[in-house]
Amino acid sequence: MVTALIVGAGAVGQVYGHFLQRGGASVSYFVKEKYKEECEKGFTLYRCRRSGLGAAEQFSADGVYTQFDGLKQTRWDQVWLTVSSADLRGEWLAQLRDVIGDATVVMLQPDLDDRDYVYSIFPKEQVVCGIVNFISYQTPLPDLPDYHPDATKNGVAYLVLPMMPAEFSGNEHRLPGVMSAMSSGRFNVKVEQDASRIYADRSAMMIPLVALLEMENWSFNKLRISNSLDLAVGAAREALAIVAAKFGRRLNWTERLFSLFWVKMALPVMRFLSPMDAESYVKFQFVKTAPQTRMMLKHFIDDGEKLGQPVQSLKELFDRLPDEPQLKKAA
């Protein structure tokens, strides 16, 4: 039996824990003290479908820890880092290293510099890098009307993106255990040569658009006709070039074709295909992770300057961002 520790019990951590436990792993969580009681009650997940949220999928953690010393009592096979890129930074990660022994560390953060940061704490051969291939969020969303059939479903909703397996890369001796633990839970996985680079590419295309969407009050219609959309696309193209330079490779055909035209074409399609209210989800998700959005833009700028890449559009977009927004809590 795989003994897995999930660091963070947010929407992402709950989905990974659910599938790991479904595959036969013993799953525990490491959280802040204020979340312990809630985690001990168990978790309820709902799979997103075109017709609405599916039936409740419930599971309970095998253990909930809040102190580093408590982790010493168990031999961990895998430790999954499911916190945001912004929350990844801090002294706590080195403290975690000192109590988990030789456990495989699975990092799932999307920032350009996250892998280098984790490598500064853990030996490279101990780390497996993964890409989150699903959308997950606390349900019900704050803007969901009371009469909606999903308004009474409290927990975490998740949507596994079709035709997009969870991609992992890492040490050849560590990777099979992670892949097996997830696939045993009937979760689609795929080995990649460099998952961190792929994640950075996707972040480069997405984060500038998220920043502009915030400035347009989370409206897809306003985003599509925004006078600043060209600026956000230009910032994304700069970010893509920075990722290519950092990882020592050329832009692929998808990245070269990334343009204002294709973004305008894709936005209404995304809204149509989304099984949830796309605007409500994006607002809820990215208001909550506003520090990460700003940190990622700043890292693109800093790395771009170090690599001698253009960053003018990234800087202008970053400077236009307001102070971090406050998330409206559900009643």
mmCIF file of C-alpha atoms in Angstrom:
data_model
loop_
_atom_site.group_PDB
_atom_site.id
_atom_site.type_symbol
_atom_site.label_atom_id
_atom_site.label_comp_id
_atom_site.label_asym_id
_atom_site.label_seq_id
_atom_site.Cartn_x
_atom_site.Cartn_y
_atom_site.Cartn_z
ATOM 1 C CA MET A 1 0.000 0.000 0.000
ATOM 2 C CA VAL A 2 1.270 3.465 -0.938
ATOM 3 C CA THR A 3 1.356 5.848 2.012
ATOM 4 C CA ALA A 4 0.660 9.330 0.664
ATOM 5 C CA LEU A 5 0.695 12.705 2.395
ATOM 6 C CA ILE A 6 -1.178 15.584 0.734
ATOM 7 C CA VAL A 7 0.096 19.014 1.738
ATOM 8 C CA GLY A 8 -2.928 21.284 1.535
ATOM 9 C CA ALA A 9 -6.589 20.217 1.557
ATOM 10 C CA GLY A 10 -7.997 22.699 -0.922
ATOM 11 C CA ALA A 11 -9.909 21.786 -4.051
ATOM 12 C CA VAL A 12 -6.805 20.418 -5.819
ATOM 13 C CA GLY A 13 -5.570 18.446 -2.820
ATOM 14 C CA GLN A 14 -8.961 16.839 -2.280
ATOM 15 C CA VAL A 15 -9.205 15.596 -5.857
ATOM 16 C CA TYR A 16 -5.739 14.027 -5.776
ATOM 17 C CA GLY A 17 -6.433 12.486 -2.391
ATOM 18 C CA HIS A 18 -9.711 11.029 -3.647
ATOM 19 C CA PHE A 19 -8.135 9.301 -6.637
ATOM 20 C CA LEU A 20 -5.108 8.098 -4.695
ATOM 21 C CA GLN A 21 -7.321 6.540 -2.043
ATOM 22 C CA ARG A 22 -9.562 5.029 -4.712
ATOM 23 C CA GLY A 23 -6.452 3.349 -6.092
ATOM 24 C CA GLY A 24 -5.660 1.747 -2.743
ATOM 25 C CA ALA A 25 -3.327 4.319 -1.182
ATOM 26 C CA SER A 26 -3.460 5.360 2.443
ATOM 27 C CA VAL A 27 -4.039 9.126 2.232
ATOM 28 C CA SER A 28 -3.326 11.676 4.958
ATOM 29 C CA TYR A 29 -3.327 15.473 4.945
ATOM 30 C CA PHE A 30 -0.987 18.100 6.352
ATOM 31 C CA VAL A 31 -2.881 21.350 6.958
ATOM 32 C CA LYS A 32 -2.961 24.412 9.166
ATOM 33 C CA GLU A 33 -4.493 23.924 12.586
ATOM 34 C CA LYS A 34 -7.629 25.922 11.675
ATOM 35 C CA TYR A 35 -8.520 23.400 8.958
ATOM 36 C CA LYS A 36 -7.952 20.227 10.980
ATOM 37 C CA GLU A 37 -11.473 19.731 12.337
ATOM 38 C CA GLU A 38 -13.052 20.291 8.941
ATOM 39 C CA CYS A 39 -10.693 17.780 7.308
ATOM 40 C CA GLU A 40 -11.400 15.166 9.950
ATOM 41 C CA LYS A 41 -15.103 15.283 9.039
ATOM 42 C CA GLY A 42 -14.284 13.922 5.588
ATOM 43 C CA PHE A 43 -14.626 15.262 2.065
ATOM 44 C CA THR A 44 -17.438 15.384 -0.477
ATOM 45 C CA LEU A 45 -16.683 15.700 -4.183
ATOM 46 C CA TYR A 46 -18.939 16.082 -7.214
ATOM 47 C CA ARG A 47 -17.920 15.399 -10.793
ATOM 48 C CA CYS A 48 -18.972 18.114 -13.254
ATOM 49 C CA ARG A 49 -21.202 17.013 -16.098
ATOM 50 C CA ARG A 50 -23.012 18.898 -18.861
ATOM 51 C CA SER A 51 -26.291 18.346 -16.999
ATOM 52 C CA GLY A 52 -24.857 19.620 -13.699
ATOM 53 C CA LEU A 53 -22.951 18.107 -10.815
ATOM 54 C CA GLY A 54 -23.010 14.330 -10.431
ATOM 55 C CA ALA A 55 -23.655 12.229 -7.349
ATOM 56 C CA ALA A 56 -21.666 12.874 -4.188
ATOM 57 C CA GLU A 57 -18.341 11.024 -3.914
ATOM 58 C CA GLN A 58 -17.277 10.888 -0.284
ATOM 59 C CA PHE A 59 -14.016 9.863 1.323
ATOM 60 C CA SER A 60 -12.201 10.331 4.603
ATOM 61 C CA ALA A 61 -8.535 10.913 5.256
ATOM 62 C CA ASP A 62 -6.579 8.211 7.057
ATOM 63 C CA GLY A 63 -4.904 10.928 9.081
ATOM 64 C CA VAL A 64 -4.817 14.723 9.480
ATOM 65 C CA TYR A 65 -1.610 16.372 10.701
ATOM 66 C CA THR A 66 -0.868 19.942 11.672
ATOM 67 C CA GLN A 67 2.593 19.635 13.263
ATOM 68 C CA PHE A 68 5.853 18.571 11.623
ATOM 69 C CA ASP A 69 6.836 16.314 14.519
ATOM 70 C CA GLY A 70 3.721 14.207 13.992
ATOM 71 C CA LEU A 71 4.876 13.331 10.482
ATOM 72 C CA LYS A 72 7.956 11.546 11.804
ATOM 73 C CA GLN A 73 5.826 8.669 13.073
ATOM 74 C CA THR A 74 4.968 7.441 9.566
ATOM 75 C CA ARG A 75 7.131 6.262 6.697
ATOM 76 C CA TRP A 76 5.828 8.245 3.725
ATOM 77 C CA ASP A 77 6.116 6.896 0.200
ATOM 78 C CA GLN A 78 4.837 10.026 -1.532
ATOM 79 C CA VAL A 79 4.313 13.639 -0.463
ATOM 80 C CA TRP A 80 2.090 15.704 -2.786
ATOM 81 C CA LEU A 81 2.502 19.496 -2.704
ATOM 82 C CA THR A 82 -0.902 20.912 -3.672
ATOM 83 C CA VAL A 83 -0.565 24.471 -2.328
ATOM 84 C CA SER A 84 -0.326 27.505 -4.619
ATOM 85 C CA SER A 85 2.979 28.793 -5.976
ATOM 86 C CA ALA A 86 2.791 31.757 -3.604
ATOM 87 C CA ASP A 87 2.189 29.501 -0.584
ATOM 88 C CA LEU A 88 5.029 27.188 -1.623
ATOM 89 C CA ARG A 89 7.590 29.773 -0.530
ATOM 90 C CA GLY A 90 8.670 29.897 3.095
ATOM 91 C CA GLU A 91 10.647 28.082 5.769
ATOM 92 C CA TRP A 92 8.028 25.369 6.096
ATOM 93 C CA LEU A 93 9.218 23.467 3.021
ATOM 94 C CA ALA A 94 12.660 22.857 4.526
ATOM 95 C CA GLN A 95 10.977 21.775 7.759
ATOM 96 C CA LEU A 96 8.889 19.319 5.767
ATOM 97 C CA ARG A 97 12.031 17.958 4.101
ATOM 98 C CA ASP A 98 13.531 17.176 7.481
ATOM 99 C CA VAL A 99 10.639 14.938 8.579
ATOM 100 C CA ILE A 100 9.555 13.000 5.460
ATOM 101 C CA GLY A 101 12.755 11.075 4.861
ATOM 102 C CA ASP A 102 13.210 9.635 1.383
ATOM 103 C CA ALA A 103 9.584 10.075 0.267
ATOM 104 C CA THR A 104 8.994 10.998 -3.364
ATOM 105 C CA VAL A 105 7.967 14.659 -3.520
ATOM 106 C CA VAL A 106 5.307 15.399 -6.137
ATOM 107 C CA MET A 107 5.170 19.109 -7.008
ATOM 108 C CA LEU A 108 2.182 20.495 -8.939
ATOM 109 C CA GLN A 109 2.849 24.240 -9.024
ATOM 110 C CA PRO A 110 2.715 26.170 -12.343
ATOM 111 C CA ASP A 111 5.123 29.091 -11.794
ATOM 112 C CA LEU A 112 8.189 29.424 -14.029
ATOM 113 C CA ASP A 113 10.567 29.249 -11.056
ATOM 114 C CA ASP A 114 8.763 26.690 -8.879
ATOM 115 C CA ARG A 115 10.866 23.713 -9.927
ATOM 116 C CA ASP A 116 14.126 25.552 -9.261
ATOM 117 C CA TYR A 117 12.805 26.552 -5.857
ATOM 118 C CA VAL A 118 11.813 22.991 -4.930
ATOM 119 C CA TYR A 119 15.185 21.726 -6.203
ATOM 120 C CA SER A 120 16.878 24.190 -3.830
ATOM 121 C CA ILE A 121 15.194 22.358 -0.928
ATOM 122 C CA PHE A 122 15.026 18.733 -2.084
ATOM 123 C CA PRO A 123 17.489 16.649 -4.131
ATOM 124 C CA LYS A 124 16.481 16.674 -7.790
ATOM 125 C CA GLU A 125 16.226 12.891 -7.931
ATOM 126 C CA GLN A 126 13.625 12.935 -5.120
ATOM 127 C CA VAL A 127 11.163 15.164 -7.009
ATOM 128 C CA VAL A 128 8.476 14.283 -9.552
ATOM 129 C CA CYS A 129 6.866 17.199 -11.421
ATOM 130 C CA GLY A 130 3.211 17.033 -12.412
ATOM 131 C CA ILE A 131 0.632 19.083 -14.301
ATOM 132 C CA VAL A 132 -2.876 19.524 -12.899
ATOM 133 C CA ASN A 133 -5.214 18.354 -15.671
ATOM 134 C CA PHE A 134 -8.528 19.177 -14.032
ATOM 135 C CA ILE A 135 -10.587 22.136 -12.869
ATOM 136 C CA SER A 136 -11.762 22.039 -9.264
ATOM 137 C CA TYR A 137 -13.519 24.513 -7.016
ATOM 138 C CA GLN A 138 -15.538 24.857 -3.845
ATOM 139 C CA THR A 139 -19.231 24.398 -4.537
ATOM 140 C CA PRO A 140 -21.609 26.122 -4.609
ATOM 141 C CA LEU A 141 -19.977 29.120 -6.254
ATOM 142 C CA PRO A 142 -20.835 32.426 -4.514
ATOM 143 C CA ASP A 143 -22.862 33.782 -7.462
ATOM 144 C CA LEU A 144 -24.992 30.656 -7.921
ATOM 145 C CA PRO A 145 -28.711 31.474 -7.389
ATOM 146 C CA ASP A 146 -30.528 29.648 -4.597
ATOM 147 C CA TYR A 147 -32.951 28.005 -7.019
ATOM 148 C CA HIS A 148 -30.157 26.299 -8.986
ATOM 149 C CA PRO A 149 -30.142 22.492 -8.465
ATOM 150 C CA ASP A 150 -26.451 22.571 -7.509
ATOM 151 C CA ALA A 151 -26.904 25.317 -4.899
ATOM 152 C CA THR A 152 -27.327 22.784 -2.086
ATOM 153 C CA LYS A 153 -24.307 20.676 -3.024
ATOM 154 C CA ASN A 154 -21.550 21.604 -0.605
ATOM 155 C CA GLY A 155 -18.055 20.297 -1.209
ATOM 156 C CA VAL A 156 -15.645 20.325 -4.126
ATOM 157 C CA ALA A 157 -16.678 20.083 -7.766
ATOM 158 C CA TYR A 158 -14.156 18.839 -10.309
ATOM 159 C CA LEU A 159 -13.929 18.512 -14.060
ATOM 160 C CA VAL A 160 -11.285 16.212 -15.557
ATOM 161 C CA LEU A 161 -10.446 17.771 -18.918
ATOM 162 C CA PRO A 162 -11.105 15.322 -21.784
ATOM 163 C CA MET A 163 -8.172 14.172 -23.915
ATOM 164 C CA MET A 164 -5.742 15.712 -21.405
ATOM 165 C CA PRO A 165 -4.059 13.087 -19.190
ATOM 166 C CA ALA A 166 -2.204 14.160 -16.076
ATOM 167 C CA GLU A 167 1.425 14.545 -17.171
ATOM 168 C CA PHE A 168 4.381 13.719 -14.921
ATOM 169 C CA SER A 169 8.148 13.748 -15.297
ATOM 170 C CA GLY A 170 11.015 12.922 -12.995
ATOM 171 C CA ASN A 171 13.520 10.339 -11.865
ATOM 172 C CA GLU A 172 13.033 6.998 -13.626
ATOM 173 C CA HIS A 173 12.982 5.170 -10.290
ATOM 174 C CA ARG A 174 10.457 7.529 -8.678
ATOM 175 C CA LEU A 175 8.097 8.153 -11.577
ATOM 176 C CA PRO A 176 6.565 4.641 -11.896
ATOM 177 C CA GLY A 177 5.307 4.687 -8.305
ATOM 178 C CA VAL A 178 3.501 7.988 -8.824
ATOM 179 C CA MET A 179 2.027 6.894 -12.140
ATOM 180 C CA SER A 180 0.861 3.595 -10.684
ATOM 181 C CA ALA A 181 -0.723 5.210 -7.620
ATOM 182 C CA MET A 182 -2.835 7.524 -9.810
ATOM 183 C CA SER A 183 -3.694 5.062 -12.585
ATOM 184 C CA SER A 184 -4.836 2.512 -9.985
ATOM 185 C CA GLY A 185 -7.526 5.035 -9.077
ATOM 186 C CA ARG A 186 -8.610 5.129 -12.745
ATOM 187 C CA PHE A 187 -6.983 8.493 -13.343
ATOM 188 C CA ASN A 188 -5.561 9.058 -16.819
ATOM 189 C CA VAL A 189 -1.800 9.693 -16.634
ATOM 190 C CA LYS A 190 1.046 10.187 -19.097
ATOM 191 C CA VAL A 191 4.846 10.315 -18.806
ATOM 192 C CA GLU A 192 6.444 13.490 -20.165
ATOM 193 C CA GLN A 193 10.079 14.351 -20.676
ATOM 194 C CA ASP A 194 9.680 17.705 -18.911
ATOM 195 C CA ALA A 195 6.309 18.429 -17.312
ATOM 196 C CA SER A 196 7.540 21.687 -15.759
ATOM 197 C CA ARG A 197 8.294 23.176 -19.164
ATOM 198 C CA ILE A 198 4.843 22.244 -20.480
ATOM 199 C CA TYR A 199 3.215 23.731 -17.374
ATOM 200 C CA ALA A 200 5.247 26.923 -17.794
ATOM 201 C CA ASP A 201 4.129 27.168 -21.434
ATOM 202 C CA ARG A 202 0.483 26.894 -20.477
ATOM 203 C CA SER A 203 0.940 29.428 -17.699
ATOM 204 C CA ALA A 204 2.626 31.817 -20.126
ATOM 205 C CA MET A 205 -0.449 31.766 -22.358
ATOM 206 C CA MET A 206 -3.005 31.891 -19.542
ATOM 207 C CA ILE A 207 -1.735 34.209 -16.802
ATOM 208 C CA PRO A 208 -1.595 37.462 -18.862
ATOM 209 C CA LEU A 209 -5.182 36.820 -19.991
ATOM 210 C CA VAL A 210 -6.252 36.162 -16.396
ATOM 211 C CA ALA A 211 -4.657 39.467 -15.375
ATOM 212 C CA LEU A 212 -6.603 41.333 -18.056
ATOM 213 C CA LEU A 213 -9.790 39.451 -17.189
ATOM 214 C CA GLU A 214 -9.421 40.724 -13.632
ATOM 215 C CA MET A 215 -9.090 44.285 -14.933
ATOM 216 C CA GLU A 216 -12.246 43.765 -17.012
ATOM 217 C CA ASN A 217 -14.205 42.707 -13.905
ATOM 218 C CA TRP A 218 -14.117 39.008 -14.864
ATOM 219 C CA SER A 219 -16.326 39.494 -17.916
ATOM 220 C CA PHE A 220 -15.463 37.352 -20.950
ATOM 221 C CA ASN A 221 -17.438 39.693 -23.199
ATOM 222 C CA LYS A 222 -15.462 42.706 -21.982
ATOM 223 C CA LEU A 223 -12.230 40.761 -22.328
ATOM 224 C CA ARG A 224 -12.958 39.868 -25.944
ATOM 225 C CA ILE A 225 -13.518 43.517 -26.964
ATOM 226 C CA SER A 226 -11.013 45.049 -24.555
ATOM 227 C CA ASN A 227 -8.654 47.672 -25.964
ATOM 228 C CA SER A 228 -5.960 45.977 -23.877
ATOM 229 C CA LEU A 229 -6.435 42.458 -25.248
ATOM 230 C CA ASP A 230 -3.631 43.041 -27.742
ATOM 231 C CA LEU A 231 -1.391 44.007 -24.808
ATOM 232 C CA ALA A 232 -2.256 40.799 -22.904
ATOM 233 C CA VAL A 233 -1.615 38.649 -25.982
ATOM 234 C CA GLY A 234 1.691 40.464 -26.502
ATOM 235 C CA ALA A 235 2.593 39.771 -22.867
ATOM 236 C CA ALA A 236 1.729 36.095 -23.359
ATOM 237 C CA ARG A 237 3.946 35.899 -26.441
ATOM 238 C CA GLU A 238 6.804 37.493 -24.476
ATOM 239 C CA ALA A 239 6.239 34.972 -21.683
ATOM 240 C CA LEU A 240 6.316 32.082 -24.165
ATOM 241 C CA ALA A 241 9.640 33.311 -25.540
ATOM 242 C CA ILE A 242 11.003 33.560 -21.994
ATOM 243 C CA VAL A 243 9.977 29.969 -21.228
ATOM 244 C CA ALA A 244 11.628 28.793 -24.451
ATOM 245 C CA ALA A 245 14.842 30.618 -23.563
ATOM 246 C CA LYS A 246 14.851 29.354 -19.977
ATOM 247 C CA PHE A 247 14.421 25.727 -21.031
ATOM 248 C CA GLY A 248 16.751 26.032 -24.046
ATOM 249 C CA ARG A 249 14.387 25.182 -26.870
ATOM 250 C CA ARG A 250 12.483 26.780 -29.738
ATOM 251 C CA LEU A 251 8.813 27.739 -29.777
ATOM 252 C CA ASN A 252 6.596 24.951 -31.102
ATOM 253 C CA TRP A 253 3.959 25.535 -33.781
ATOM 254 C CA THR A 254 1.141 26.052 -31.262
ATOM 255 C CA GLU A 255 3.097 28.758 -29.485
ATOM 256 C CA ARG A 256 4.087 30.449 -32.729
ATOM 257 C CA LEU A 257 0.425 30.575 -33.803
ATOM 258 C CA PHE A 258 -0.743 32.070 -30.486
ATOM 259 C CA SER A 259 -2.278 35.389 -31.559
ATOM 260 C CA LEU A 260 -5.041 37.921 -30.947
ATOM 261 C CA PHE A 261 -7.175 36.278 -33.648
ATOM 262 C CA TRP A 262 -7.102 32.817 -32.076
ATOM 263 C CA VAL A 263 -7.728 34.163 -28.574
ATOM 264 C CA LYS A 264 -10.848 35.990 -29.784
ATOM 265 C CA MET A 265 -12.008 32.828 -31.521
ATOM 266 C CA ALA A 266 -11.377 30.618 -28.468
ATOM 267 C CA LEU A 267 -13.072 32.703 -25.768
ATOM 268 C CA PRO A 268 -16.727 32.100 -26.798
ATOM 269 C CA VAL A 269 -15.983 28.421 -27.447
ATOM 270 C CA MET A 270 -14.574 28.035 -23.939
ATOM 271 C CA ARG A 271 -17.682 29.573 -22.422
ATOM 272 C CA PHE A 272 -19.965 27.348 -24.490
ATOM 273 C CA LEU A 273 -18.129 24.123 -23.635
ATOM 274 C CA SER A 274 -17.804 24.853 -19.914
ATOM 275 C CA PRO A 275 -20.276 22.794 -17.813
ATOM 276 C CA MET A 276 -20.175 25.447 -15.070
ATOM 277 C CA ASP A 277 -20.659 29.223 -15.195
ATOM 278 C CA ALA A 278 -17.211 30.080 -16.569
ATOM 279 C CA GLU A 279 -17.189 33.677 -15.339
ATOM 280 C CA SER A 280 -18.236 32.761 -11.796
ATOM 281 C CA TYR A 281 -15.635 30.012 -11.656
ATOM 282 C CA VAL A 282 -12.784 32.157 -12.996
ATOM 283 C CA LYS A 283 -13.646 35.007 -10.646
ATOM 284 C CA PHE A 284 -13.814 32.726 -7.621
ATOM 285 C CA GLN A 285 -10.625 30.850 -8.499
ATOM 286 C CA PHE A 286 -8.385 33.730 -9.497
ATOM 287 C CA VAL A 287 -9.489 36.221 -6.859
ATOM 288 C CA LYS A 288 -8.467 33.545 -4.373
ATOM 289 C CA THR A 289 -5.095 33.055 -6.087
ATOM 290 C CA ALA A 290 -4.439 36.732 -6.912
ATOM 291 C CA PRO A 291 -1.035 36.664 -5.129
ATOM 292 C CA GLN A 292 0.017 33.780 -7.391
ATOM 293 C CA THR A 293 -1.032 35.647 -10.558
ATOM 294 C CA ARG A 294 1.060 38.664 -9.579
ATOM 295 C CA MET A 295 4.021 36.548 -8.517
ATOM 296 C CA MET A 296 3.983 34.618 -11.797
ATOM 297 C CA LEU A 297 3.899 37.802 -13.884
ATOM 298 C CA LYS A 298 6.789 39.192 -11.836
ATOM 299 C CA HIS A 299 8.818 36.017 -12.336
ATOM 300 C CA PHE A 300 8.271 36.158 -16.100
ATOM 301 C CA ILE A 301 9.581 39.739 -16.049
ATOM 302 C CA ASP A 302 12.563 38.959 -13.809
ATOM 303 C CA ASP A 303 13.586 35.869 -15.770
ATOM 304 C CA GLY A 304 13.058 37.680 -19.069
ATOM 305 C CA GLU A 305 15.392 40.479 -18.049
ATOM 306 C CA LYS A 306 18.029 37.989 -16.915
ATOM 307 C CA LEU A 307 17.765 36.139 -20.234
ATOM 308 C CA GLY A 308 17.790 39.284 -22.360
ATOM 309 C CA GLN A 309 14.231 38.755 -23.609
ATOM 310 C CA PRO A 310 11.679 41.531 -24.325
ATOM 311 C CA VAL A 311 9.382 42.212 -21.344
ATOM 312 C CA GLN A 312 7.772 45.546 -22.260
ATOM 313 C CA SER A 313 4.214 44.204 -22.568
ATOM 314 C CA LEU A 314 4.576 42.088 -19.421
ATOM 315 C CA LYS A 315 5.742 45.137 -17.461
ATOM 316 C CA GLU A 316 2.913 47.331 -18.723
ATOM 317 C CA LEU A 317 0.317 44.673 -17.911
ATOM 318 C CA PHE A 318 1.799 44.116 -14.449
ATOM 319 C CA ASP A 319 1.820 47.849 -13.705
ATOM 320 C CA ARG A 320 -1.860 48.159 -14.654
ATOM 321 C CA LEU A 321 -2.974 45.457 -12.217
ATOM 322 C CA PRO A 322 -4.818 46.887 -9.202
ATOM 323 C CA ASP A 323 -4.258 45.843 -5.608
ATOM 324 C CA GLU A 324 -5.179 42.246 -4.882
ATOM 325 C CA PRO A 325 -8.997 41.837 -5.007
ATOM 326 C CA GLN A 326 -10.996 40.557 -2.079
ATOM 327 C CA LEU A 327 -13.076 37.409 -2.496
ATOM 328 C CA LYS A 328 -16.754 37.742 -1.683
ATOM 329 C CA LYS A 329 -17.702 34.892 0.625
ATOM 330 C CA ALA A 330 -20.777 32.785 -0.003
ATOM 331 C CA ALA A 331 -23.663 33.409 2.375
#
